[in-house]
XYZ file of C-alpha atoms in Angstrom:
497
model
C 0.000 0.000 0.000
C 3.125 2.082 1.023
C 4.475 2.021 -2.720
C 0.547 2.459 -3.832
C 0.043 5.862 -2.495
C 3.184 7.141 -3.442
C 2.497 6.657 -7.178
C 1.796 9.856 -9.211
C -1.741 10.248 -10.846
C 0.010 9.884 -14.203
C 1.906 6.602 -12.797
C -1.912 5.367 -11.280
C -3.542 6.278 -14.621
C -1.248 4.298 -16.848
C -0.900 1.373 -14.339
C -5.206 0.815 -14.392
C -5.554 1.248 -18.288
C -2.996 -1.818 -18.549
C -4.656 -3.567 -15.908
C -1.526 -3.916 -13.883
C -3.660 -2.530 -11.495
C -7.799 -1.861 -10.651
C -9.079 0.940 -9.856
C -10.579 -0.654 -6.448
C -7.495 -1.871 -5.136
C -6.223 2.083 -5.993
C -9.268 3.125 -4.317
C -8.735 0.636 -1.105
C -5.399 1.764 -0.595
C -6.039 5.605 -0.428
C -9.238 5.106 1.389
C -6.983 2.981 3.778
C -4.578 5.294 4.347
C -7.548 7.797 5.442
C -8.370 5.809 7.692
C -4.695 5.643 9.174
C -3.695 9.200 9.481
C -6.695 11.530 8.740
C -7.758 11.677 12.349
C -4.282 13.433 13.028
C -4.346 15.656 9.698
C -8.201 16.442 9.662
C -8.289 16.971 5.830
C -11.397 15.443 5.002
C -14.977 16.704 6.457
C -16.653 13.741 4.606
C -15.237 10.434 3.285
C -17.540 9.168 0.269
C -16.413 5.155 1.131
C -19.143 3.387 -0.913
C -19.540 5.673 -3.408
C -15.692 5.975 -4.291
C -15.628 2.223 -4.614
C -19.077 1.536 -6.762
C -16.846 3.799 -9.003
C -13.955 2.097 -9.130
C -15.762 -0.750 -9.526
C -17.588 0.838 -12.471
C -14.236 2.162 -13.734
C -12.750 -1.574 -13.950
C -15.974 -2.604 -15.712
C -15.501 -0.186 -18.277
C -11.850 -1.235 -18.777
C -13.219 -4.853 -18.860
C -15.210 -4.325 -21.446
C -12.681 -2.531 -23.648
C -14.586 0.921 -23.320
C -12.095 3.461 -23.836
C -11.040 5.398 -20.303
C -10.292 8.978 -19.143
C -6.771 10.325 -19.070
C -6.785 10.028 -14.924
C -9.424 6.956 -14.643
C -9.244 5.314 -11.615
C -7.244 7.866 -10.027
C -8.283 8.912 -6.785
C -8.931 12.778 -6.140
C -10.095 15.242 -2.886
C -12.704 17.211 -3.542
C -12.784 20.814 -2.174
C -16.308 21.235 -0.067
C -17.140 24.236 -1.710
C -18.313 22.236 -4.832
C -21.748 20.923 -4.845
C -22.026 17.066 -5.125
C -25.141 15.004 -5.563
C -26.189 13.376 -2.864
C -22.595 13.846 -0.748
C -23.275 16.620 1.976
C -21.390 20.478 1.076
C -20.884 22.290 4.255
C -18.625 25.351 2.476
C -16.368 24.558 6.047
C -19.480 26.444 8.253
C -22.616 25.446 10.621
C -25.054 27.147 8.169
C -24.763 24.881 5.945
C -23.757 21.837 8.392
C -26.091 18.327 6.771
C -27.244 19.834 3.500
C -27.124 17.604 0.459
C -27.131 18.941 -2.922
C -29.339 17.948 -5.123
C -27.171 18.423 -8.478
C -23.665 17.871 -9.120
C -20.852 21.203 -9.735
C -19.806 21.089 -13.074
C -16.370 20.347 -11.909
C -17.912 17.619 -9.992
C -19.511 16.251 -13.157
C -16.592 16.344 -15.474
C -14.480 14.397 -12.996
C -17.239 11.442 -12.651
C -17.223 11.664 -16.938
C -13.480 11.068 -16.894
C -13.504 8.392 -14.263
C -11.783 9.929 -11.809
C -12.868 8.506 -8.413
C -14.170 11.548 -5.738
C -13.199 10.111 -2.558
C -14.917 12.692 -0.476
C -14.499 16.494 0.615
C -11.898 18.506 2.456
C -11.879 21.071 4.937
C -11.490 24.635 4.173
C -12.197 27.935 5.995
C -15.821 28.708 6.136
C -17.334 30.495 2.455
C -13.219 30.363 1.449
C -12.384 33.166 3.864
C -9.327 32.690 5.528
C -5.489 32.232 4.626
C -4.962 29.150 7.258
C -7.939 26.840 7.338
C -8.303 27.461 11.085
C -12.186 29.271 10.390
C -13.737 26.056 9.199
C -16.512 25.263 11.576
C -15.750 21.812 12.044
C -11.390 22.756 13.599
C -8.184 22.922 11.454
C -6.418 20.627 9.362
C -3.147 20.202 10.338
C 0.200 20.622 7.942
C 1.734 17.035 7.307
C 4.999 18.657 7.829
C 4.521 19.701 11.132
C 1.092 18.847 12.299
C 1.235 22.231 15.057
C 1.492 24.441 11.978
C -0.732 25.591 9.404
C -1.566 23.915 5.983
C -2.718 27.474 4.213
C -6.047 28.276 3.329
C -9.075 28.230 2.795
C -7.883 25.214 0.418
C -6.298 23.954 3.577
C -7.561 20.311 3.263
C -6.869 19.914 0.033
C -3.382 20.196 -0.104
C -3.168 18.108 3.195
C -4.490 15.285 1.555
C -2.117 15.822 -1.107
C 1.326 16.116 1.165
C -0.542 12.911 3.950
C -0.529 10.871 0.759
C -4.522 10.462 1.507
C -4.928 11.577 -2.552
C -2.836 11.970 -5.333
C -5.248 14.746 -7.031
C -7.245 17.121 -5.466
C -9.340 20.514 -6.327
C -8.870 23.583 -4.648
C -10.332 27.115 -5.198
C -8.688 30.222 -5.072
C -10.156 33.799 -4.553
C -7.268 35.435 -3.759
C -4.602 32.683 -3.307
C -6.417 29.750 -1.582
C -5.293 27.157 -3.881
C -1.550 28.582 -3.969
C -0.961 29.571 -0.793
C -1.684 26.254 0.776
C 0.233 24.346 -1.971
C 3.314 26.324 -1.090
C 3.692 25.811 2.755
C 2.679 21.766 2.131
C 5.000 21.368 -0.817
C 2.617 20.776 -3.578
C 1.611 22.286 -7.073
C -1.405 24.296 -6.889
C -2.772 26.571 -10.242
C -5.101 29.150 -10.127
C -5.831 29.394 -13.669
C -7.164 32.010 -15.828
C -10.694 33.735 -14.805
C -13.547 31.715 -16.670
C -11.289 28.829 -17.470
C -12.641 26.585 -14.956
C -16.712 26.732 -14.480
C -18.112 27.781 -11.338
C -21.476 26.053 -11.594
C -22.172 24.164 -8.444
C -19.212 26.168 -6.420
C -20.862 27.771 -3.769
C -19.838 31.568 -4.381
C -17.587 34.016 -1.716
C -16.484 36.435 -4.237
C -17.864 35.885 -7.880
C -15.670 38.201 -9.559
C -12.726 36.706 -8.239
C -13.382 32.850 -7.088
C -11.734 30.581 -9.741
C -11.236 26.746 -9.087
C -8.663 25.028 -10.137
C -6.091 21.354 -9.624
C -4.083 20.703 -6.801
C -1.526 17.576 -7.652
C 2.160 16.637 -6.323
C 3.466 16.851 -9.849
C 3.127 19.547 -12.231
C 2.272 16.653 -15.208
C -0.500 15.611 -12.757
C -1.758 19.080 -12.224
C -2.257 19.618 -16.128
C -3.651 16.449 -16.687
C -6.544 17.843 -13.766
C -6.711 20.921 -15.505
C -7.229 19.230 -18.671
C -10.009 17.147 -17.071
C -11.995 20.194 -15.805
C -11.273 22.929 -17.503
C -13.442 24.157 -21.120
C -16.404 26.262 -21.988
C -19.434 25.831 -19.561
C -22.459 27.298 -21.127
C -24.490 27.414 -17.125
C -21.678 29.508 -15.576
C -21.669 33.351 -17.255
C -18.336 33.754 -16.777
C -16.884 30.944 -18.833
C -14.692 31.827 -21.363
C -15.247 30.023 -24.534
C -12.447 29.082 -26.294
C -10.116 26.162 -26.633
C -8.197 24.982 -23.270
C -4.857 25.984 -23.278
C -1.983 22.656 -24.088
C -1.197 22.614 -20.555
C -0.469 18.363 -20.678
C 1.783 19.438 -23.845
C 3.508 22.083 -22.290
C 4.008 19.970 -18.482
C 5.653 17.030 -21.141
C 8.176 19.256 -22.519
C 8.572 21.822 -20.064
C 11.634 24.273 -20.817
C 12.542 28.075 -20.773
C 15.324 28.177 -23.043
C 14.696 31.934 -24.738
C 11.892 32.634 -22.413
C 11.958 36.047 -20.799
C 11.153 35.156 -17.146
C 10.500 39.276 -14.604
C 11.018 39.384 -11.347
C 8.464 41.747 -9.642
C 10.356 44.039 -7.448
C 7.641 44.866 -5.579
C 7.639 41.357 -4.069
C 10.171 41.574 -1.756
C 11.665 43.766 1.216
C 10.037 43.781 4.491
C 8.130 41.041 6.065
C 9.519 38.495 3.687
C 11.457 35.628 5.505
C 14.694 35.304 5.140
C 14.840 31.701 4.055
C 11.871 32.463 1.623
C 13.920 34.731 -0.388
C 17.135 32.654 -0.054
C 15.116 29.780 -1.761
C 13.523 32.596 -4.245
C 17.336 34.223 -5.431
C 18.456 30.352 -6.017
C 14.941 29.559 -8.683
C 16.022 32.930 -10.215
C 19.533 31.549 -10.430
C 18.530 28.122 -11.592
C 15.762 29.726 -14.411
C 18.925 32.089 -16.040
C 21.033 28.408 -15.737
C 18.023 27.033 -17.667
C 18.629 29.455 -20.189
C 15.715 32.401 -19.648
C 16.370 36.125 -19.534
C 15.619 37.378 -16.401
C 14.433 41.202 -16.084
C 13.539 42.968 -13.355
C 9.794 44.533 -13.175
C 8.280 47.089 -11.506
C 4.255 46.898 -10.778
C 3.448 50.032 -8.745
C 0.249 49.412 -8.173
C 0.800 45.679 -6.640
C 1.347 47.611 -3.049
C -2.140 48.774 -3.187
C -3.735 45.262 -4.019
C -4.320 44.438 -0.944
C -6.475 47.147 0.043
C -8.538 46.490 -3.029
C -8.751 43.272 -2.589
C -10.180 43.432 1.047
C -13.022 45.919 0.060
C -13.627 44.001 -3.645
C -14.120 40.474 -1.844
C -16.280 41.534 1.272
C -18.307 43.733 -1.059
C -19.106 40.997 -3.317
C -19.523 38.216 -0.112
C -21.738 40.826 2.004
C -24.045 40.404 -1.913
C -23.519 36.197 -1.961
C -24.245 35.727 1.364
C -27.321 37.249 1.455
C -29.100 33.997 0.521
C -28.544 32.294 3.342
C -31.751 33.304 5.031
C -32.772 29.973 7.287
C -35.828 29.964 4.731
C -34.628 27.884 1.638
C -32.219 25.388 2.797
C -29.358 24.375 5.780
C -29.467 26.037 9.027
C -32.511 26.930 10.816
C -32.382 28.710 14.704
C -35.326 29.963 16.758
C -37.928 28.424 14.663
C -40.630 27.968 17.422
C -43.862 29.507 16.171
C -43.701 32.678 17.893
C -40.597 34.716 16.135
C -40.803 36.300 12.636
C -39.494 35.338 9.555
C -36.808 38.650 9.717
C -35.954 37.590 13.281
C -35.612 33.737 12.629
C -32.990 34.679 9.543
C -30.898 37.146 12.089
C -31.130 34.238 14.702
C -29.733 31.714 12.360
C -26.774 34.197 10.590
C -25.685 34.843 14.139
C -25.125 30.783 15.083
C -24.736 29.623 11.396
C -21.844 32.030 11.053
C -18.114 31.928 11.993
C -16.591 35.258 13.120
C -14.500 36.156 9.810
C -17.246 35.216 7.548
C -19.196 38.338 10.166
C -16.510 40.518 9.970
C -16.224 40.318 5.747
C -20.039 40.646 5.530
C -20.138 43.529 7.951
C -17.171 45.531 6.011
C -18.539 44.668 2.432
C -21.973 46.208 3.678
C -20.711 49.191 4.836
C -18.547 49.701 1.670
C -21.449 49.492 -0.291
C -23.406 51.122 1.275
C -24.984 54.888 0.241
C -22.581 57.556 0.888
C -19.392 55.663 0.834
C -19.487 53.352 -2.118
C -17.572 55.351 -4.489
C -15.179 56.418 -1.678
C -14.620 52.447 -0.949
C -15.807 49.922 -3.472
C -15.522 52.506 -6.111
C -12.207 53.171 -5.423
C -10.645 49.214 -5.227
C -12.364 48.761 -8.456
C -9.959 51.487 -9.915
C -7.156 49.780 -8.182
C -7.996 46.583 -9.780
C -7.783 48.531 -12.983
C -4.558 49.601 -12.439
C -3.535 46.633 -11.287
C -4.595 45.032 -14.738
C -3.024 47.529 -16.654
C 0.666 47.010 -14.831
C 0.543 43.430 -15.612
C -0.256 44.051 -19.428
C 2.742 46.607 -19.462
C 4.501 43.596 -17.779
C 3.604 41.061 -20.775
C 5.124 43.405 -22.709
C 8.251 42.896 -21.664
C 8.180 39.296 -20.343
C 6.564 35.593 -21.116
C 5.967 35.589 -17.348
C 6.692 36.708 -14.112
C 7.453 34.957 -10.676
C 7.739 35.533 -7.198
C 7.454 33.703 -3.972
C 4.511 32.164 -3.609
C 3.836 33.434 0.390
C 6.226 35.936 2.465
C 6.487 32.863 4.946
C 6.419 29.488 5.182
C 3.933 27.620 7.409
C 2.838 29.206 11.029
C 1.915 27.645 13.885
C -1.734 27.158 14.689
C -3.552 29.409 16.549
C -0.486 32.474 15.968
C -2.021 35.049 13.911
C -6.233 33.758 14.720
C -6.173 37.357 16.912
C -5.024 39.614 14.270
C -6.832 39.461 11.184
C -4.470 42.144 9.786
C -1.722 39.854 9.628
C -3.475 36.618 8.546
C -4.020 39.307 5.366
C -0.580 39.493 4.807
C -0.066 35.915 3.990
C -2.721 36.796 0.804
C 0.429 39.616 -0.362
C 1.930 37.976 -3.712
C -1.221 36.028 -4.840
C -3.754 38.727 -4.686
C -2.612 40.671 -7.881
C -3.597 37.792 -9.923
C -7.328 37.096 -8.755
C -7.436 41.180 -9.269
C -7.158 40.745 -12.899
C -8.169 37.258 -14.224
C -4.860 36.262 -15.001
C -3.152 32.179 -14.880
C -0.850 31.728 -11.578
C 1.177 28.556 -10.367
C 2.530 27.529 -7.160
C 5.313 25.024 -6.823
C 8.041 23.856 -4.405
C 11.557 25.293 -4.817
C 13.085 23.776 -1.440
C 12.943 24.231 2.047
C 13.385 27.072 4.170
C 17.002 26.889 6.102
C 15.726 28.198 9.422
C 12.745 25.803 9.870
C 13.019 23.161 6.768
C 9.429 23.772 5.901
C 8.904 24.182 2.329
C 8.933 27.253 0.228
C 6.744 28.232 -3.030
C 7.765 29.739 -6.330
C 4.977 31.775 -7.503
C 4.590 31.706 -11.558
C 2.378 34.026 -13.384
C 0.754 33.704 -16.842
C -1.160 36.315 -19.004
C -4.691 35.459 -19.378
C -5.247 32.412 -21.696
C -1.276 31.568 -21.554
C -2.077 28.982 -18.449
C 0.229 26.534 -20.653
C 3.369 28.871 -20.151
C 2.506 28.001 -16.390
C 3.181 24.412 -16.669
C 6.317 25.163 -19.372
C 8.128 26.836 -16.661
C 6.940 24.917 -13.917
C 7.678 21.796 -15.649
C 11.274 22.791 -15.952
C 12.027 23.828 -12.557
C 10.456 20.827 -11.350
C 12.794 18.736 -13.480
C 15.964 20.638 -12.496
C 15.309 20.293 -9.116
C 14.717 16.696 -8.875
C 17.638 16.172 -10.728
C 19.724 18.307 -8.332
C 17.859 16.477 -5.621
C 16.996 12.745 -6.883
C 13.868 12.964 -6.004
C 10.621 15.206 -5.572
C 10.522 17.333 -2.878
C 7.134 16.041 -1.723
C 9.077 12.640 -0.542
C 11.016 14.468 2.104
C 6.950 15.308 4.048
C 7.715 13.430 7.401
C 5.432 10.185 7.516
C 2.715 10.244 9.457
């Protein structure tokens, strides 16, 4: 089983279309391992047992018959709890939602059953995606398989967990303003937010529409295009889709190289508040990339210092909106229901014990920015932000193929360090934010471990919109050149569990 879960979703893929292997005894062995270290980890807030074997069972019954299979059947995956899944609760990590059972399937949920990938349950996550640490899910954190005691990012906290446990070789994450990325960076996995509208967002329950993208979450950047691949394309129920062809990401991850590529390093990612082992690990990717044979230039983005700010009037402004349907009258949570209270009072009743504390504070701030009298001086305002913001990246892809940057100014914190001070739980969102301002394609990958704590550090990559492949060309190369240098992935070094 050891061996089993260590394979790579590529390796798992090509082992059950031979038939050296079936997708049940796959299955068995992940769901196993659940059962041996997720009580420690706490990345799953459901584990779908039956279901993910009747399809395994149904994906060896296809093989059996000669039926031709998905690029990743029989591979097992993590599912984000954000996405809606047929008859499998969604809780969105919070009490309001705590039991409910969707009665469709996400289209992300959909097109992984159609490519016979087997959805072995959901993961924890901060409640409605808000959070940089997966410590506001309702139901307690998920621990970091590198150090249990420490963080494992967020709100996509459980997903990469179950990635860096070994409980799944895929999972999906979502990322509103670096929730996929940020956790794939202190757990030492690949994460990729990719372009706005690439991925649908039917079925994802919504914290910030403008902004939420999902996206795949793998230990391998081969494995994270061939997820990408799987769910990404043209959705004609979500609005926002783009429709056009999917980028070659699986082409691009298979011959991965940056030879004549001009690679910018944003200057405004850096200085104060940065660890010191983050940026030693940072200076030696930019070193290996000009070894690789890219031209490195520095960039300037002036307007990247002010992205927080946008970002944390844009995404409470747009939640405050979202939110607003959970009303105790349609579905989930109901409190003070007895006969003799209102409807108006009922709804306030049930917000007030449905809801964690940071999904309050977001709704409270996004109400009063758009609110009358101050939502040109607030919401008004981060919207022309975001423009400029947009604008310095397309000067940018001027002048570069892409840019990078670490992924987080840290790596991992302890549990429980920053829960007190929202301000600097923000900061962790610093380098990812600029990209879910403007729709743009943005990877995370490992590029070593910090000296000072050996926890791992992430090497942010950043696409135009639409250019997601050149994510996965670059990626694909530093991985390479790093497990050469090392002789094996980084992921291997995770301390067992």
């Amino acid at each position: 089983m050891t061996d089993l879960i260590r394979l790579t979703a590529a390796e798992i893929a090509a082992k059950v279309a031979s038939g050296e292997l079936t997708a049940v005894e796959v299955t068995e062995a992940h769901l196993a391992r659940i059962e041996a270290v997720d009580e420690k980890v706490h990345a799953f807030l459901h584990v779908d047992r039956e279901g993910a074997l009747a399809q395994a069972r149904a994906v060896d019954e296809k093989r059996a018959r000669g039926e031709e299979l998905g690029p990743l059947a029989g591979v097992p995956l993590a599912l984000k709890d954000i996405f809606t899944t047929k008859g499998i609760p969604t809780t969105v990590g919070s009490k309001i939602l705590e039991g409910w059972i969707p009665p469709y399937d996400a289209t992300v949920t959909q097109r992984l059953r159609d490519a016979d990938v087997i959805v072995l349950g959901k993961t924890n996550m901060d409640e409605f995606a808000m959070g940089s640490s997966t410590e506001n899910s309702a139901y307690g954190p998920t621990g970091n398989p590198w150090d249990l005691t420490r963080i494992p990012g967020g709100s996509g906290g459980g997903s990469s967990a179950s990635l860096a446990s070994f409980q799944a070789p895929l999972a999906i994450g979502t990322d509103t303003g670096g929730s996929i990325r940020q956790p794939a960076a202190v757990t030492g996995t690949v994460g990729v937010k990719p372009t706005y509208g690439g991925v649908s967002r039917y079925g994802m329950v919504a914290f910030s529409s403008s902004l939420d993208q999902g996206g795949p979450c793998a230990r391998t950047v081969l494995d994270a295009a061939l997820l990408h691949e799987v769910i990404a394309g043209h959705d004609p129920l979500d609005s926002t889709s783009i429709d056009a062809p999917v980028p070659a990401v699986v082409e691009a991850a298979r011959n991965g190289s940056v030879r004549g590529m001009r690679v910018g390093v944003v200057k405004e990612f850096a200085g104060e508040g940065y660890q010191a082992g983050v940026m030693q690990r940072f200076a030696e990717s930019v070193e290996l990339l000009r070894e690789l044979g890219a031209e490195i230039v520095e960039i300037s983005c002036p307007s990247f210092d002010k992205a927080l700010a946008a970002y944390y009037l844009i995404a409470p402004s747009e939640c405050s909106s979202n939110l607003a349907r959970f009303d105790a009258m349609r579905y989930g949570l109901r409190a003070g229901d007895d006969g003799t209270k209102s409807a108006e009072e009922v709804t306030a009743l049930t917000r007030a014990e449905g809801f964690g504390a940071e999904v309050k504070r977001r709704i409270m701030l996004g109400t009063y920015a758009l609110s009358s009298g101050y939502y040109d001086a607030y919401y008004g305002s981060a919207q022309k932000v975001r423009t400029l913001i947009t604008q310095d990246f397309e000067k940018a892809f001027e002048q570069v193929d892409v840019l990078i940057s670490p992924t987080t100014p840290t790596t991992a914190f302890p549990i429980g360090e920053r829960a007190d001070d929202p301000m600097a739980m923000y900061l962790a969102d610093l380098c990812t934010i600029p990209s879910n301002l403007a729709g743009n394609a943005a990877m995370s990958l490992p590029c070593g471990l910090a000296p000072e704590d050996g926890l791992p550090v992430g090497l942010q990559i950043i696409a135009p919109a639409m250019a997601d492949d050149r994510l996965y060309r670059v990626g694909a190369a530093v991985e390479a050149a790093l497990t050469e240098r090392w002789g094996h992935p980084l992921i291997e070094e995770a301390p067992s569990l």
